[in-house]
Amino acid sequence: MPARLMVISLNPAPSDDETGQLISGQHGRLLDNMLAAIGLAPEQVFRTAWLRCTPRVAIKTTPEEQVRCAAFIRQEFAWVQPQAVLLLGNSFYDPARRWLLEQLIGHTPAFTVPHPAILLRQPELKAQAWHSLKQLKAALAKA
């Protein structure tokens, strides 16, 4: 199960539940293309979601929910042993979530890009994402 990269989105989309695959459809194809642009094949990437343990899909969560769901990320991180982590979405700039994430992944390099769903609606953010992806590629080259 080891993978070079662990990709974490905030929560599964309803369409992900329908397909049984995380970050699927147009969002997934865009993510695959973004990762291919830095030399990563889909089999080198492990996709997960932070808030899949809550009973509802929500952007706003309680601190208790964040901590409860963190146990899943901690276990997956231990299994996957990624060389880097890619965070999808601005929600990962939240100081409490960022602090908790740092407790889970230690010194593993982590990079944040806008979620592919946002990039499809706001293509002007692609330059920002590309900058972070180039940093991710450099970190993986050093690992």
Short mmCIF file of C-alpha atoms in Angstrom, two decimals:
data_model
loop_
_atom_site.label_atom_id
_atom_site.label_comp_id
_atom_site.label_asym_id
_atom_site.label_seq_id
_atom_site.Cartn_x
_atom_site.Cartn_y
_atom_site.Cartn_z
CA MET A 1 0.00 0.00 0.00
CA PRO A 2 2.93 2.45 0.11
CA ALA A 3 2.56 5.44 -2.21
CA ARG A 4 4.81 8.37 -3.03
CA LEU A 5 2.03 10.88 -2.44
CA MET A 6 -0.99 11.05 -0.16
CA VAL A 7 -3.75 13.36 -1.44
CA ILE A 8 -6.24 14.56 1.18
CA SER A 9 -9.49 16.31 0.34
CA LEU A 10 -11.77 17.65 3.04
CA ASN A 11 -14.68 15.30 2.40
CA PRO A 12 -16.09 13.00 -0.27
CA ALA A 13 -18.46 14.56 -2.78
CA PRO A 14 -21.87 12.97 -3.28
CA SER A 15 -20.71 11.84 -6.74
CA ASP A 16 -17.80 10.01 -5.08
CA ASP A 17 -20.31 7.95 -3.12
CA GLU A 18 -22.08 7.08 -6.36
CA THR A 19 -18.90 6.00 -8.16
CA GLY A 20 -17.22 4.44 -5.15
CA GLN A 21 -14.04 6.39 -5.93
CA LEU A 22 -12.71 9.43 -4.14
CA ILE A 23 -12.22 12.57 -6.23
CA SER A 24 -13.91 11.15 -9.29
CA GLY A 25 -15.47 12.51 -12.45
CA GLN A 26 -14.16 15.77 -13.92
CA HIS A 27 -12.47 16.63 -10.63
CA GLY A 28 -10.61 13.33 -10.63
CA ARG A 29 -9.51 13.68 -14.24
CA LEU A 30 -8.18 17.16 -13.53
CA LEU A 31 -6.33 15.88 -10.45
CA ASP A 32 -4.85 13.01 -12.48
CA ASN A 33 -3.70 15.49 -15.14
CA MET A 34 -2.20 17.79 -12.52
CA LEU A 35 -0.25 14.92 -10.99
CA ALA A 36 0.82 13.58 -14.38
CA ALA A 37 2.24 17.03 -15.15
CA ILE A 38 4.72 16.51 -12.29
CA GLY A 39 5.46 12.91 -13.22
CA LEU A 40 3.13 10.96 -10.93
CA ALA A 41 1.04 8.06 -12.16
CA PRO A 42 -2.27 7.26 -10.43
CA GLU A 43 -0.81 4.10 -8.85
CA GLN A 44 1.79 6.24 -7.04
CA VAL A 45 -0.93 8.24 -5.28
CA PHE A 46 -3.18 7.40 -2.35
CA ARG A 47 -6.40 9.45 -2.16
CA THR A 48 -8.31 9.98 1.05
CA ALA A 49 -10.72 12.40 2.70
CA TRP A 50 -10.46 13.92 6.16
CA LEU A 51 -14.14 14.07 7.11
CA ARG A 52 -15.54 10.79 5.92
CA CYS A 53 -16.29 9.74 9.49
CA THR A 54 -18.94 12.43 10.03
CA PRO A 55 -22.61 11.63 9.44
CA ARG A 56 -22.94 14.48 6.95
CA VAL A 57 -20.93 16.25 4.29
CA ALA A 58 -19.97 19.58 5.82
CA ILE A 59 -17.37 22.26 5.32
CA LYS A 60 -17.87 23.55 8.88
CA THR A 61 -17.04 20.91 11.46
CA THR A 62 -16.63 20.90 15.18
CA PRO A 63 -13.18 20.48 16.71
CA GLU A 64 -14.37 17.14 18.07
CA GLU A 65 -15.27 15.92 14.57
CA GLN A 66 -11.90 17.02 13.23
CA VAL A 67 -10.07 15.13 15.96
CA ARG A 68 -12.26 12.04 15.62
CA CYS A 69 -11.69 11.89 11.87
CA ALA A 70 -7.97 12.50 12.29
CA ALA A 71 -7.58 8.96 13.60
CA PHE A 72 -8.39 7.65 10.11
CA ILE A 73 -5.80 9.92 8.50
CA ARG A 74 -3.19 8.91 11.09
CA GLN A 75 -3.71 5.21 10.35
CA GLU A 76 -3.71 5.68 6.59
CA PHE A 77 -0.56 7.81 6.81
CA ALA A 78 1.16 5.00 8.73
CA TRP A 79 0.11 2.46 6.08
CA VAL A 80 0.94 4.57 3.05
CA GLN A 81 4.22 6.11 4.29
CA PRO A 82 4.11 8.88 1.67
CA GLN A 83 7.08 11.04 0.78
CA ALA A 84 4.76 14.09 0.60
CA VAL A 85 1.15 15.13 1.17
CA LEU A 86 -1.05 17.17 -1.17
CA LEU A 87 -3.98 18.96 0.48
CA LEU A 88 -6.94 19.88 -1.70
CA GLY A 89 -8.75 23.05 -0.78
CA ASN A 90 -8.44 26.25 1.20
CA SER A 91 -9.97 24.59 4.26
CA PHE A 92 -6.49 23.23 5.00
CA TYR A 93 -5.31 26.77 5.75
CA ASP A 94 -7.49 26.69 8.89
CA PRO A 95 -4.98 27.00 11.78
CA ALA A 96 -6.60 24.31 13.95
CA ARG A 97 -6.80 21.80 11.10
CA ARG A 98 -3.25 22.65 10.00
CA TRP A 99 -1.92 22.15 13.53
CA LEU A 100 -3.69 18.81 13.84
CA LEU A 101 -2.40 17.72 10.45
CA GLU A 102 1.17 18.58 11.46
CA GLN A 103 0.74 16.32 14.50
CA LEU A 104 -0.32 13.50 12.16
CA ILE A 105 2.33 13.77 9.45
CA GLY A 106 5.31 15.16 11.35
CA HIS A 107 7.96 16.63 9.08
CA THR A 108 6.58 15.14 5.85
CA PRO A 109 6.34 17.95 3.29
CA ALA A 110 2.76 19.12 2.73
CA PHE A 111 1.46 21.34 -0.06
CA THR A 112 -1.95 22.93 -0.51
CA VAL A 113 -3.67 23.62 -3.83
CA PRO A 114 -7.22 24.72 -4.63
CA HIS A 115 -9.54 21.73 -4.91
CA PRO A 116 -9.95 20.55 -8.53
CA ALA A 117 -13.67 21.38 -8.30
CA ILE A 118 -12.72 25.01 -7.64
CA LEU A 119 -10.12 24.99 -10.41
CA LEU A 120 -12.79 23.90 -12.87
CA ARG A 121 -14.95 26.87 -11.84
CA GLN A 122 -12.11 29.36 -11.40
CA PRO A 123 -9.36 28.55 -13.91
CA GLU A 124 -7.51 31.73 -12.96
CA LEU A 125 -6.36 29.83 -9.84
CA LYS A 126 -4.45 27.28 -11.91
CA ALA A 127 -1.25 29.37 -11.78
CA GLN A 128 -1.36 29.22 -7.97
CA ALA A 129 -1.86 25.46 -8.12
CA TRP A 130 0.97 25.02 -10.62
CA HIS A 131 3.36 26.90 -8.33
CA SER A 132 2.56 24.51 -5.46
CA LEU A 133 2.77 21.47 -7.73
CA LYS A 134 6.27 22.48 -8.85
CA GLN A 135 7.29 22.73 -5.19
CA LEU A 136 5.78 19.29 -4.59
CA LYS A 137 7.73 17.86 -7.52
CA ALA A 138 10.98 19.30 -6.11
CA ALA A 139 10.25 17.83 -2.67
CA LEU A 140 9.58 14.39 -4.17
CA ALA A 141 12.82 14.60 -6.16
CA LYS A 142 14.72 15.16 -2.89
CA ALA A 143 12.99 12.29 -1.07
#
